[in-house]
Coordinates of C-alpha atoms in Angstrom, one line a residue:
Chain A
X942 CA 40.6 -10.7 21.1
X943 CA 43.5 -12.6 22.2
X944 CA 43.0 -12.7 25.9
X945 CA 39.2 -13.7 25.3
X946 CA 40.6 -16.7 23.3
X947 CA 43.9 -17.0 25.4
X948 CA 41.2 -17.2 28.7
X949 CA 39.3 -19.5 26.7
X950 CA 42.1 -22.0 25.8
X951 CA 43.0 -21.9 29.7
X952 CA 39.2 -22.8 30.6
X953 CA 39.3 -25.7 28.1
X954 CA 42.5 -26.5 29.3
X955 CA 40.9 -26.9 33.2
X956 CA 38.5 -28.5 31.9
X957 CA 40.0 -31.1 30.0
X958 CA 43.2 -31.2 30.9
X959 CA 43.8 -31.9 34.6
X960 CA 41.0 -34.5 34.2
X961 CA 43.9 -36.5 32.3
X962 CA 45.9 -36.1 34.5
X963 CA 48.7 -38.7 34.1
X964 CA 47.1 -39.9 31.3
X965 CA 49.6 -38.5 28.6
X966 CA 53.4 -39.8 28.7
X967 CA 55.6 -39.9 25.6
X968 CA 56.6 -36.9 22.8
X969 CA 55.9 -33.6 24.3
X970 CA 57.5 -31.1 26.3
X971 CA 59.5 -32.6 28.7
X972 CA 59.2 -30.6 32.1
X973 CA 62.1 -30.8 34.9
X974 CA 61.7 -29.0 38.6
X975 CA 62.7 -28.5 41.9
X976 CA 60.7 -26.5 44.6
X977 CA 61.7 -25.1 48.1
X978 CA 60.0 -23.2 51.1
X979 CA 61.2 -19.7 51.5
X980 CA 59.4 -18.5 54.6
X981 CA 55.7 -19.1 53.9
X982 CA 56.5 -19.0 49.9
X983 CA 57.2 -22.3 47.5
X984 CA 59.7 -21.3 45.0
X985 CA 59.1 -23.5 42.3
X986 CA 62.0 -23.2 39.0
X987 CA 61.0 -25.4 36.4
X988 CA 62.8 -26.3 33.1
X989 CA 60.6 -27.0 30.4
X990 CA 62.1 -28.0 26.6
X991 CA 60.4 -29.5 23.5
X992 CA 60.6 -29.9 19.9
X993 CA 57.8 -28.2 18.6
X994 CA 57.8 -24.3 20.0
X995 CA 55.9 -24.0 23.7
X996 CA 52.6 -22.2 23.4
X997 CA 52.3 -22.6 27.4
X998 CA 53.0 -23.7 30.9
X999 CA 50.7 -23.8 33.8
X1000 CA 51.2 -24.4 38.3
X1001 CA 48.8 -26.3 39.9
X1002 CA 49.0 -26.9 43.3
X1003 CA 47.5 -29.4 45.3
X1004 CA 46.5 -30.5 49.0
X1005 CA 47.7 -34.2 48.8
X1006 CA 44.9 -34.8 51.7
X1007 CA 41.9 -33.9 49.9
X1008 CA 43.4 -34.0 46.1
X1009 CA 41.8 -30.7 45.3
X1010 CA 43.8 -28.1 43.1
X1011 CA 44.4 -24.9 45.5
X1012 CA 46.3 -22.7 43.3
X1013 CA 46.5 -22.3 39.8
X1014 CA 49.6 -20.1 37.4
X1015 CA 49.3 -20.3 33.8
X1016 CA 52.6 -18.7 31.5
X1017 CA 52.5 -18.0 27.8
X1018 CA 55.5 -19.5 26.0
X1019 CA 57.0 -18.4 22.7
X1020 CA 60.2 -20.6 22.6
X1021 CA 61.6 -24.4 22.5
X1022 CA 62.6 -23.5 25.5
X1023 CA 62.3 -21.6 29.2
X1024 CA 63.4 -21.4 32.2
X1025 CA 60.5 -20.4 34.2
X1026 CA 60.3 -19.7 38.3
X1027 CA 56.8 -19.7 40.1
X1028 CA 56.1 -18.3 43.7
X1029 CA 52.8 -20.1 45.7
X1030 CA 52.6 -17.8 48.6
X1031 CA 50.6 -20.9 50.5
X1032 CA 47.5 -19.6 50.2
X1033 CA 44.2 -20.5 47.9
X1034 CA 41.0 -18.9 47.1
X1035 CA 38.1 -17.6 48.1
X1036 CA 35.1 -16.4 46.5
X1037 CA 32.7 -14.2 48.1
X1038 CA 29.6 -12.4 47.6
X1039 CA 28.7 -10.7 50.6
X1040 CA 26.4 -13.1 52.2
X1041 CA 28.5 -16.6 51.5
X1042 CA 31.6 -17.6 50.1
X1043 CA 33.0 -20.5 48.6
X1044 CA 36.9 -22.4 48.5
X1045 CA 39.1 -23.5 47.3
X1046 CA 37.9 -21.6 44.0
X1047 CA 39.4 -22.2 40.7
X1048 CA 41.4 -18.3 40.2
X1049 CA 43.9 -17.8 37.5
X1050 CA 45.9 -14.8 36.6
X1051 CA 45.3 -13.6 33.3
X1052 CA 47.5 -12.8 30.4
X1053 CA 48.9 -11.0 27.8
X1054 CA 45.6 -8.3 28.3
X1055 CA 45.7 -4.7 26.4
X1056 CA 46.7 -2.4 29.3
X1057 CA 43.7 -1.0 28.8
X1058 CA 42.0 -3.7 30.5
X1059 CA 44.9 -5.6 32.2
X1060 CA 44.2 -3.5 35.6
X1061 CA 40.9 -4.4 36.0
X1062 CA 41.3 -7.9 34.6
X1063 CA 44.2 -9.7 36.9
X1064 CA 42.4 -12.7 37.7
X1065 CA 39.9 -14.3 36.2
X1066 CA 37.2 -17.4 37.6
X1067 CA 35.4 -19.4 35.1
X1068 CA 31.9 -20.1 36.3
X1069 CA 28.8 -21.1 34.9
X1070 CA 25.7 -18.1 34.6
X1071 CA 22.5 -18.3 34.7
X1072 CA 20.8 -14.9 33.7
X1073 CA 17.6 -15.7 35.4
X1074 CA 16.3 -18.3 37.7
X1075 CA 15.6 -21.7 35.6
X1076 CA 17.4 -20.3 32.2
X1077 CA 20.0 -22.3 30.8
X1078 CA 23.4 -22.0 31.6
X1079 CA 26.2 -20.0 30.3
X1080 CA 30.1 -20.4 30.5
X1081 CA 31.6 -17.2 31.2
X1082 CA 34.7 -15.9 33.0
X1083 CA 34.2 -13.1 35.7
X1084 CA 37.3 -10.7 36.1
X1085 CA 38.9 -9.2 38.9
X1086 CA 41.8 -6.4 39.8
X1087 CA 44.4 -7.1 41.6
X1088 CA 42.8 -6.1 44.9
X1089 CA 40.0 -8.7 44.3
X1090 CA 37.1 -6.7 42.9
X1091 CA 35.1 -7.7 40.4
X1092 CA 34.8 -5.8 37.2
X1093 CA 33.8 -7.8 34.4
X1094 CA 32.1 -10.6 33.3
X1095 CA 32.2 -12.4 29.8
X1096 CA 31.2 -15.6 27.7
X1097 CA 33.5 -17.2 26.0
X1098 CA 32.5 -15.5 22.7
X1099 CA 33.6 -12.2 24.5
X1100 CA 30.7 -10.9 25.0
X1101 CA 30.1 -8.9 27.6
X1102 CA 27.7 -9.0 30.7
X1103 CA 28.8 -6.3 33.4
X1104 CA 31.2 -3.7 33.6
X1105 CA 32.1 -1.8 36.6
X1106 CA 31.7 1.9 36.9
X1107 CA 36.0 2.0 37.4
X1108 CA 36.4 -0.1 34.5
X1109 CA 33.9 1.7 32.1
X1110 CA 35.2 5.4 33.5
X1111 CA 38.8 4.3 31.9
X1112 CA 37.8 2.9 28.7
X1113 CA 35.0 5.8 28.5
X1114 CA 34.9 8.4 31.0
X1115 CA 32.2 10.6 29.2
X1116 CA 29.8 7.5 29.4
X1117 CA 27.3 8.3 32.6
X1118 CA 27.4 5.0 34.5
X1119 CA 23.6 5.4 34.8
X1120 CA 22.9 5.2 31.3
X1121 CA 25.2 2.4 31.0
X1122 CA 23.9 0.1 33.4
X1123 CA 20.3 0.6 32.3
X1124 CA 21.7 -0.2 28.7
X1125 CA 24.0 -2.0 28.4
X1126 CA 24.1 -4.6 32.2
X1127 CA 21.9 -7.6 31.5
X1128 CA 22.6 -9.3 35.0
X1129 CA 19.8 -9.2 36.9
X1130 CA 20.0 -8.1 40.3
X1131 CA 18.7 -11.1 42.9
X1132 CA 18.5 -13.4 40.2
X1133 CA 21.5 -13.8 38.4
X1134 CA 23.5 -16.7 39.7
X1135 CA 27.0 -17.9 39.2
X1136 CA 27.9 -21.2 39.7
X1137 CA 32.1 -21.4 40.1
X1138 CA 34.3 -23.8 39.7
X1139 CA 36.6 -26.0 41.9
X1140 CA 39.0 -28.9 40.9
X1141 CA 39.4 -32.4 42.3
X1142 CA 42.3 -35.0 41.4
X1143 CA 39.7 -37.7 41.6
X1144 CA 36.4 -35.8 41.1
X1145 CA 37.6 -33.6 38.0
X1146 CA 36.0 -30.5 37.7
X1147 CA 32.7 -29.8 39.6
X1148 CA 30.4 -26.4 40.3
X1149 CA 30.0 -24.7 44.1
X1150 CA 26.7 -23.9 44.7
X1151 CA 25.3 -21.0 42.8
X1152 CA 26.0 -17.3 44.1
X1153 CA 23.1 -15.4 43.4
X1154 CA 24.5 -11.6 42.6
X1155 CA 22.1 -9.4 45.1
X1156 CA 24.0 -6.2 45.2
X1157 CA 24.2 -3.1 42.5
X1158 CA 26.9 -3.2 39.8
X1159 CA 27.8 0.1 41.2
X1160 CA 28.9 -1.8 44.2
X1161 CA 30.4 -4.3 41.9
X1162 CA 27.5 -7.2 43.1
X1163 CA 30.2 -7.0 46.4
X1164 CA 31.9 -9.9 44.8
X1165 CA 35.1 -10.6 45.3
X1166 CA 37.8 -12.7 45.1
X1167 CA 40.4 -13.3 48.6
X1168 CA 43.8 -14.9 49.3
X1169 CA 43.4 -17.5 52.2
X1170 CA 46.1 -19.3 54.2
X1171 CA 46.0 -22.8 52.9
X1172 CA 46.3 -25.5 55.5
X1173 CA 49.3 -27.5 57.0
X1174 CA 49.4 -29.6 53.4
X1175 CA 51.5 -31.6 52.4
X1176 CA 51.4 -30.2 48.9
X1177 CA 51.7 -31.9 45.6
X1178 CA 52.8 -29.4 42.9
X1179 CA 52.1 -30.5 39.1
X1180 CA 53.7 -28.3 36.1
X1181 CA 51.9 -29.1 32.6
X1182 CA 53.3 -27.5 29.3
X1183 CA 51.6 -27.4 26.0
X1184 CA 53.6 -26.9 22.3
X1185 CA 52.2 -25.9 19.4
X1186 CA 51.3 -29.6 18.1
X1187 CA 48.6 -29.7 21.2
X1188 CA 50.6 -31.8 22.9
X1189 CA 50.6 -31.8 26.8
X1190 CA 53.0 -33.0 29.4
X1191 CA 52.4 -32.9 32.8
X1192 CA 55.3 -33.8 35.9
X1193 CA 54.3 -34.3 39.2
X1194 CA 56.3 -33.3 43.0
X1195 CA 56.4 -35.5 45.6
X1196 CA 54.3 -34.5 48.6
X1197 CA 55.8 -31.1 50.0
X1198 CA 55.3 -30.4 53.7
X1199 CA 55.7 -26.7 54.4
X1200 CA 58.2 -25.5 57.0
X1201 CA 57.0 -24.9 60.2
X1202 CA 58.2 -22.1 62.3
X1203 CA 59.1 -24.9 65.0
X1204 CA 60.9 -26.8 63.1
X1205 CA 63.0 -23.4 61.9
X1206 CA 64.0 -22.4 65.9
X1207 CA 64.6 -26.3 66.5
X1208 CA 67.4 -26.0 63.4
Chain B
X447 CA -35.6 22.6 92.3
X448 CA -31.7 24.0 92.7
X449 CA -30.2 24.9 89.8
X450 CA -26.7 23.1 89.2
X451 CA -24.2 26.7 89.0
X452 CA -21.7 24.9 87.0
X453 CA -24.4 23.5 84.5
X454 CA -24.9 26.7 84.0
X455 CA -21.4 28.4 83.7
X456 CA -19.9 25.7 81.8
X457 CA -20.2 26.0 78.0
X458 CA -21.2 23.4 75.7
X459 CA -20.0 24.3 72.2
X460 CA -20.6 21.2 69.3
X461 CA -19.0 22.6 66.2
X462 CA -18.2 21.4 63.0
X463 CA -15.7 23.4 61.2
X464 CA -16.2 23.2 57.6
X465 CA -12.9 24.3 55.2
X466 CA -14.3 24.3 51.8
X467 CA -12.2 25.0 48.6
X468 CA -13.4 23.0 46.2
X469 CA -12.4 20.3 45.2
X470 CA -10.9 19.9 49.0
X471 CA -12.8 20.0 52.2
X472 CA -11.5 19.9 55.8
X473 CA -13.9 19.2 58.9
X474 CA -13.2 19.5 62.3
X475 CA -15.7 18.2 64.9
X476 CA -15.4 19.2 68.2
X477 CA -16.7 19.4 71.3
X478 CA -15.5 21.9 74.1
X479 CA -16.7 21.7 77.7
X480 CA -14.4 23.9 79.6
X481 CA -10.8 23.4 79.0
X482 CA -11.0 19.8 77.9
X483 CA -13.4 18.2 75.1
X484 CA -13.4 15.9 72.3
X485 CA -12.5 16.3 68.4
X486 CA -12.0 14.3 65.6
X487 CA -9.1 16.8 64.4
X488 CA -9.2 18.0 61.2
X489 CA -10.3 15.7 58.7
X490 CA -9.7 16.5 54.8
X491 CA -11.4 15.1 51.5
X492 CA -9.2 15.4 48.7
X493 CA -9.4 13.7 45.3
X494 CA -5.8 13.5 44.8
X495 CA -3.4 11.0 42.6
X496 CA 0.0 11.2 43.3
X497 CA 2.8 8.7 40.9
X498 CA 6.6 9.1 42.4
X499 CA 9.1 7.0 39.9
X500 CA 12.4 7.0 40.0
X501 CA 16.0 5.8 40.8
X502 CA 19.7 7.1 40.8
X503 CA 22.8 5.6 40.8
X504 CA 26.4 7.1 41.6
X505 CA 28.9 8.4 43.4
X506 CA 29.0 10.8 45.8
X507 CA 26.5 12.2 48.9
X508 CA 22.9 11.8 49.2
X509 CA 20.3 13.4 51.2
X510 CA 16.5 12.9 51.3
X511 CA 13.4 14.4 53.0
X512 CA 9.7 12.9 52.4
X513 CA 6.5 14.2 54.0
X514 CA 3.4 13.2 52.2
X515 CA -0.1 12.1 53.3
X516 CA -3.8 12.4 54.1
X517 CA -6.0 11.4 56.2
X518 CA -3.5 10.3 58.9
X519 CA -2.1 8.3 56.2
X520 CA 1.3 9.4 55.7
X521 CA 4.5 8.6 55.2
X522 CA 7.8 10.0 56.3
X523 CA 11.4 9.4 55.1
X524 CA 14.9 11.2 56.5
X525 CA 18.1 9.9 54.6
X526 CA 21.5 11.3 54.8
X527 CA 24.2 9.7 53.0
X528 CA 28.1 10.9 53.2
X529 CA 30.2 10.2 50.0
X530 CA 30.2 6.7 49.1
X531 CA 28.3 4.5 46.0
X532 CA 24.8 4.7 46.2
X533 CA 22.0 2.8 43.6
X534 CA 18.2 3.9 44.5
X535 CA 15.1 3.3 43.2
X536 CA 11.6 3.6 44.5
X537 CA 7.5 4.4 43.3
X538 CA 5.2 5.9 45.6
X539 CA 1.6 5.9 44.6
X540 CA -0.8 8.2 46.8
X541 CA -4.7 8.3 46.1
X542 CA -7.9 9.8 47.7
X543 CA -10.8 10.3 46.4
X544 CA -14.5 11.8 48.0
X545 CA -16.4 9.3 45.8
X546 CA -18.5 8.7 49.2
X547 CA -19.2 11.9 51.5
X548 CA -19.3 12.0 55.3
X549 CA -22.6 10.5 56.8
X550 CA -23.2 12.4 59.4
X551 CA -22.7 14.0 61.5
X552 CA -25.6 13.1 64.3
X553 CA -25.4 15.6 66.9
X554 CA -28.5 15.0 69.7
X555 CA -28.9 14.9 73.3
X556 CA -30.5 11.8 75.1
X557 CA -33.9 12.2 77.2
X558 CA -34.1 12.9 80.6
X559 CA -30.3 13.6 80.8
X560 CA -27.4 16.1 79.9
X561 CA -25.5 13.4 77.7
X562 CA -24.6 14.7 74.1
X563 CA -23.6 12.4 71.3
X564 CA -21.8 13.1 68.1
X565 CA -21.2 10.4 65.3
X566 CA -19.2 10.7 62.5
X567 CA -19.1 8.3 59.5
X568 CA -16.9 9.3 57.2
X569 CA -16.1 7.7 53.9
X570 CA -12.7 8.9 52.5
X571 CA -10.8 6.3 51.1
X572 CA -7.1 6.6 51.0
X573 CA -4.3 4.3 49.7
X574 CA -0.7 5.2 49.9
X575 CA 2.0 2.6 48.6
X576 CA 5.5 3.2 48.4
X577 CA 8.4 1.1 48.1
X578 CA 12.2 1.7 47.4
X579 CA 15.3 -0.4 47.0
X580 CA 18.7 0.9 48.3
X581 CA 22.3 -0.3 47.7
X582 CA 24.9 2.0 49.6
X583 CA 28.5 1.4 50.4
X584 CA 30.4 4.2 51.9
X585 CA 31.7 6.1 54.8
X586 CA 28.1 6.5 56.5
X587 CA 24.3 6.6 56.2
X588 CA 21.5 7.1 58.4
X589 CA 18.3 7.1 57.1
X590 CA 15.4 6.9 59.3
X591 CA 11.0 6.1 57.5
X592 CA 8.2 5.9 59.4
X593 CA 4.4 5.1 57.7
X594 CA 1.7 6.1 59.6
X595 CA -2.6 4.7 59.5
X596 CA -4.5 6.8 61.6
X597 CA -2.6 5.8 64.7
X598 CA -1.2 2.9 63.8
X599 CA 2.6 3.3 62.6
X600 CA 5.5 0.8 61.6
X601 CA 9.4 2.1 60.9
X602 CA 12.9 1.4 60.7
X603 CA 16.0 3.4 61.0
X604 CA 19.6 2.9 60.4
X605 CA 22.6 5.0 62.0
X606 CA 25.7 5.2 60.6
X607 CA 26.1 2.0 58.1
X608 CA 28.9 2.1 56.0
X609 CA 26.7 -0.9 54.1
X610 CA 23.2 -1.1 53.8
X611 CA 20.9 -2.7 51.4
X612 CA 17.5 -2.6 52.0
X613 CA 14.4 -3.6 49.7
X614 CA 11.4 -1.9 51.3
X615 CA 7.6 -2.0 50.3
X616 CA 4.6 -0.3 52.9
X617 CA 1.1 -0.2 51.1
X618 CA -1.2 2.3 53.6
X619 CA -5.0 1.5 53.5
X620 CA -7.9 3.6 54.2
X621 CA -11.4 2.9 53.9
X622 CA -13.3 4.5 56.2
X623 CA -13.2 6.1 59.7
X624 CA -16.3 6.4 62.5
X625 CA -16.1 8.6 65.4
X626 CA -18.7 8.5 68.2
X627 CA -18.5 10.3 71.6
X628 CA -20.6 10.5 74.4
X629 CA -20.2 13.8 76.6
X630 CA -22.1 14.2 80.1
X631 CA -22.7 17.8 80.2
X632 CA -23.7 17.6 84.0
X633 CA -20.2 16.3 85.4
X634 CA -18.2 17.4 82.4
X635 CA -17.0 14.1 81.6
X636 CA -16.6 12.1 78.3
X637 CA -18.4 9.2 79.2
X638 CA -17.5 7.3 75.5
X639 CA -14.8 8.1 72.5
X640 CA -14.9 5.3 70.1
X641 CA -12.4 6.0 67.1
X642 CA -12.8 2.9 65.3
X643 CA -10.9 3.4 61.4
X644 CA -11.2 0.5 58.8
X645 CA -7.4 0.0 58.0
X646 CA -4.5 -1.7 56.6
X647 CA -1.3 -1.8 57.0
X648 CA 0.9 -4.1 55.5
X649 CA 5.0 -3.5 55.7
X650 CA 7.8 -5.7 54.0
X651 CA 11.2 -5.2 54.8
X652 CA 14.4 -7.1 53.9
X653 CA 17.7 -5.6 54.8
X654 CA 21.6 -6.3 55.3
X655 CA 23.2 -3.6 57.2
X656 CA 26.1 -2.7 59.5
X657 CA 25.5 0.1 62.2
X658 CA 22.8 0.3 64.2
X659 CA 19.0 -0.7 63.2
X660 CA 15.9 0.1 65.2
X661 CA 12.4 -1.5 64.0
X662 CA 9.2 0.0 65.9
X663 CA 5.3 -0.5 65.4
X664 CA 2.2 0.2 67.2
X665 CA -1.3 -1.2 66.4
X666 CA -4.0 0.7 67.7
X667 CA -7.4 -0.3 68.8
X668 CA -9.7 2.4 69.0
X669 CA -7.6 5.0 70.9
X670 CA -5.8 2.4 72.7
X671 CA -2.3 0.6 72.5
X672 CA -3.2 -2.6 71.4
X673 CA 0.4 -3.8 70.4
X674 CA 3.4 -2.1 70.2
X675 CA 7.1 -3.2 69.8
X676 CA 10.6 -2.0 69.5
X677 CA 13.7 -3.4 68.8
X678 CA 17.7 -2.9 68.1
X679 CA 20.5 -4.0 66.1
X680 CA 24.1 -2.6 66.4
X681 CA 26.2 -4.5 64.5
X682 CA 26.2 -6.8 60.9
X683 CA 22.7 -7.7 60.6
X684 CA 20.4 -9.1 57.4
X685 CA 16.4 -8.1 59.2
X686 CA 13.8 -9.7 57.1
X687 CA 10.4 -8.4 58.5
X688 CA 6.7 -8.9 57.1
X689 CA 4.1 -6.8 59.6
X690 CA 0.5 -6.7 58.4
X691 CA -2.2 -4.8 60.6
X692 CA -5.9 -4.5 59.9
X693 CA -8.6 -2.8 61.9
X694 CA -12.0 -3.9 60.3
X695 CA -15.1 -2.8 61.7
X696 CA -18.5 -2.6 61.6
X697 CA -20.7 -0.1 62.4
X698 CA -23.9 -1.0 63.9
X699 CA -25.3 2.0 64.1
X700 CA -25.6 3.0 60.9
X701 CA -29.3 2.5 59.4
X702 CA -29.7 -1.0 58.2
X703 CA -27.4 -2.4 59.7
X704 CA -29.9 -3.0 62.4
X705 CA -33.9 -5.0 62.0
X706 CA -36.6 -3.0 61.9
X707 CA -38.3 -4.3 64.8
X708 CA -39.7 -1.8 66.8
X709 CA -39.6 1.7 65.9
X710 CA -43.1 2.9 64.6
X711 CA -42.3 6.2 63.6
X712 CA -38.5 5.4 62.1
X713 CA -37.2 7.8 64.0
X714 CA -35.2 7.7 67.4
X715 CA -36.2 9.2 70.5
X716 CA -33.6 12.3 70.4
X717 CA -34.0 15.1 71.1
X718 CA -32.9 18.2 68.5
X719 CA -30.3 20.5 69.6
X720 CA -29.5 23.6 67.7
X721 CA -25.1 23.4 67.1
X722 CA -22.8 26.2 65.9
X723 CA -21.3 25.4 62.2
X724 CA -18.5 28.1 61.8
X725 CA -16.5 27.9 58.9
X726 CA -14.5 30.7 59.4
X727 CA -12.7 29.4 62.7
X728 CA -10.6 27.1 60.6

């Protein structure tokens, strides 16, 4: 229960949040940071203090060129405050289905997931789905391990749409998988469609085109999410905190230029 | 007047082998002269109806063999899959019935000659539809269909795809078939063999594969090649295919199909043979 609402909060936080961006200044958490390249890793160690007790912290990234939001950490906080250290190992993501793929995706890690579920639930995309061609759309969150496959996919009420045959063999391993998909799967192969989500500076939050899921569950619809090499930046990194009055701050980095391996032999 | 020796030594034999077992029959016509002749091959009424549903999904290897059909219609299906995640699912609908017999046969030798004819008209109707969807991921599958329409075919075959998904339909029509041959007894040569089959074929395929992928067809016209095609993939490949052949024809000689201009005594000029029926040589 609390990771559906915990994901949910994060999704409302997307989309409302970083659409202010800059927009809130004054009482709040007041957020303090320094970043470095280590190799092809920014090590980001941020101070964040307020008041009221934290509820949360998220990382964005940013490619300063074309202001969209290329990587995306989000903390739970239980204190006034933390000292927190984030790793961006340059990269963004991509979200494929087989046939075409999309980036830079809008990925987050989860938290705070029974460990039931927390290996086949690392990351999660919000996305829009439609169950069949023409229906109305739902807001859902589609789950993935750690390796990028996809397991799950839920609404925001927590109900659930798919589950993959790893996944259900864990939680209930005398369940035939079978039996399960014919009662209990309400995708619908070559016409269920999910429409994910990428983030813009200036555009806010917009939908990729809609990936239409034309493979088996048992193949987990061969979707899946994949680290790429982000390009030569520069990178803006923004930190936003939350307390428990609902107040955000958000702090902004200059534009951060990764090291190039040049550079390092000239030095 | 000399008397042709080989006319004489050679051996005319018209038969029609009748298998009767009710509610099937099977008829061969043939015609020997010699070593070499003429035959329809054996051609079977049935009234059959034949419903395949089914699916599977899961984990684990997979093997397949499918053999079923009539008439010349018939469908054939190899698949071998090592360990990996497989979802299938498929319906196969075979029917024939004997609502309308065989007309015919006409055996008869023309006037003033030593050319036989034989016509066959047979009216067996036979559809076979079968389609199947496929999802597999794994170490390897090779999986090989053919469907076959009384010499017309269409296939495709995969080798050793660690991914292959495949959505297949084939829908098999028979409606009739009509045989005519034209044998000169005198030189031992088979002046006319008209196979001429009312048919359709119509085959849908849309795939997405790795490996290697062959597609074939031929479309026959009468005994003859009219089109014929084969083709290879090795590689990542998504195929999307639609083949539809139809052989539709009309058979003149069949009474009515013809004014009734001249004849006065509504029969033709032939003239009666006695032929061998032997049921027991099939």
């Amino acid at each position: 229960m609390w990771s559906r609402l915990l994901a949910g909060a994060l999704l409302v936080s997307i989309l409302f949040g970083v659409i202010c961006i800059s927009s809130v200044q004054g009482q709040g958490p007041s957020i303090t940071f320094a970043a470095k390249w280590e190799k092809d890793n920014l090590i980001i160690d941020a101070r964040i203090a307020d008041a009221e007790e934290l509820t949360s912290a998220t990382l964005y990234v940013i490619d300063a060129k074309s202001r969209d939001v290329v990587w995306t950490e989000h903390r739970i906080l239980r204190a006034r405050e933390a000292n927190l250290s984030f790793l961006w190992p340059r990269q963004s993501w991509r979200i494929s289905n087989g046939t075409n793929f999309i980036e830079p995706a809008v990925v987050v890690n989860t938290i705070d997931l029974p460990p039931e579920e927390a290996p086949y639930m690392v990351y999660s995309a919000p996305c829009q789905m439609a169950l069949n061609q023409g229906e109305d759309e739902t807001t859902a969150l589609a789950y993935f391990d750690e390796k990028g496959r996809f397991h799950s996919l839920r609404d925001l009420s927590g109900k659930e749409y798919y589950r993959s045959m790893e996944f259900l063999r864990s939680a209930s391993p005398t369940t035939p998988y079978g039996r399960y998909v014919k009662n209990n799967i309400t995708l619908v192969v070559g016409q269920t469609a999910l429409r994910f989500f990428w983030l813009n500076l200036d555009h806010g939050l917009n939908t990729f085109p809609a990936m239409v899921l034309d493979r088996s569950p048992i193949q987990h619809y061969t979707l899946i999410i994949e680290r790429r090499a982000s390009g030569e930046g520069p990178f803006v990194v923004e930190i936003e905190a939350e307390d428990l009055a609902g107040v955000k701050a958000k702090e902004f980095s200059e534009p951060i230029s990764p090291i190039r391996k040049t550079d390092v032999k000239a030095s | 007047m000399p008397v042709d020796s080989r006319a004489i030594n050679s051996l005319l034999l018209i038969s029609v082998m009748i298998l009767l077992s009710s509610p099937a029959a099977g008829r061969s016509y043939q015609i020997t002269e010699g070593e070499s002749g003429w035959t329809t091959g054996l051609r079977q009424s049935n009234n059959i109806s034949l419903n395949i549903t089914g699916s599977a999904i899961g984990e684990g290897s997979y093997q397949r063999y499918t053999e079923m059909g009539i008439l010349y219609v018939h469908m054939r299906e190899r698949i071998a899959a090592h360990r990996g995640t497989l979802d299938t699912s498929e319906h196969i609908h075979l029917e024939a019935n004997t609502s309308n017999d065989v007309n015919g046969p006409n055996y008869g030798k023309y006037p003033g000659g030593q050319i036989f004819y034989i016509i066959v008209n047979e009216s067996w109707p036979v559809s076979l539809t079968a389609s199947r969807n496929m999802d597999y991921l794994g170490e390897g599958i090779s999986e090989s269909e053919i469907f076959g329409n009384n010499l017309d075919y269409v296939g495709a075959a995969y080798w050793q795809a660690k991914d292959l998904k495949k959505d297949r339909s084939c829908s098999l029509a028979l409606q009739n078939a009509f045989f005519r041959a034209l044998i000169n007894d005198a030189s031992h040569t088979i002046i006319l063999d008209e196979f001429q089959p009312n048919k359709l074929t119509d085959y849908r395929l849309n795939s997405r594969s790795d490996g290697m992928a062959t597609l074939r067809h031929r479309q026959a016209n009468d005994r003859v090649t009219a089109a014929e095609s084969t083709e290879s993939y090795i590689g990542r490949f998504m195929i999307k295919r639609h083949l539809n052949m139809t052989n539709t024809y009309t058979n003149l000689t069949r009474s009515g199909a013809w004014p009734d201009c001249c004849a006065i005594s509504g029969s033709l000029p032939f003239e009666e043979m006695v032929f061998s029926v032997n049921p027991d040589e099939y």
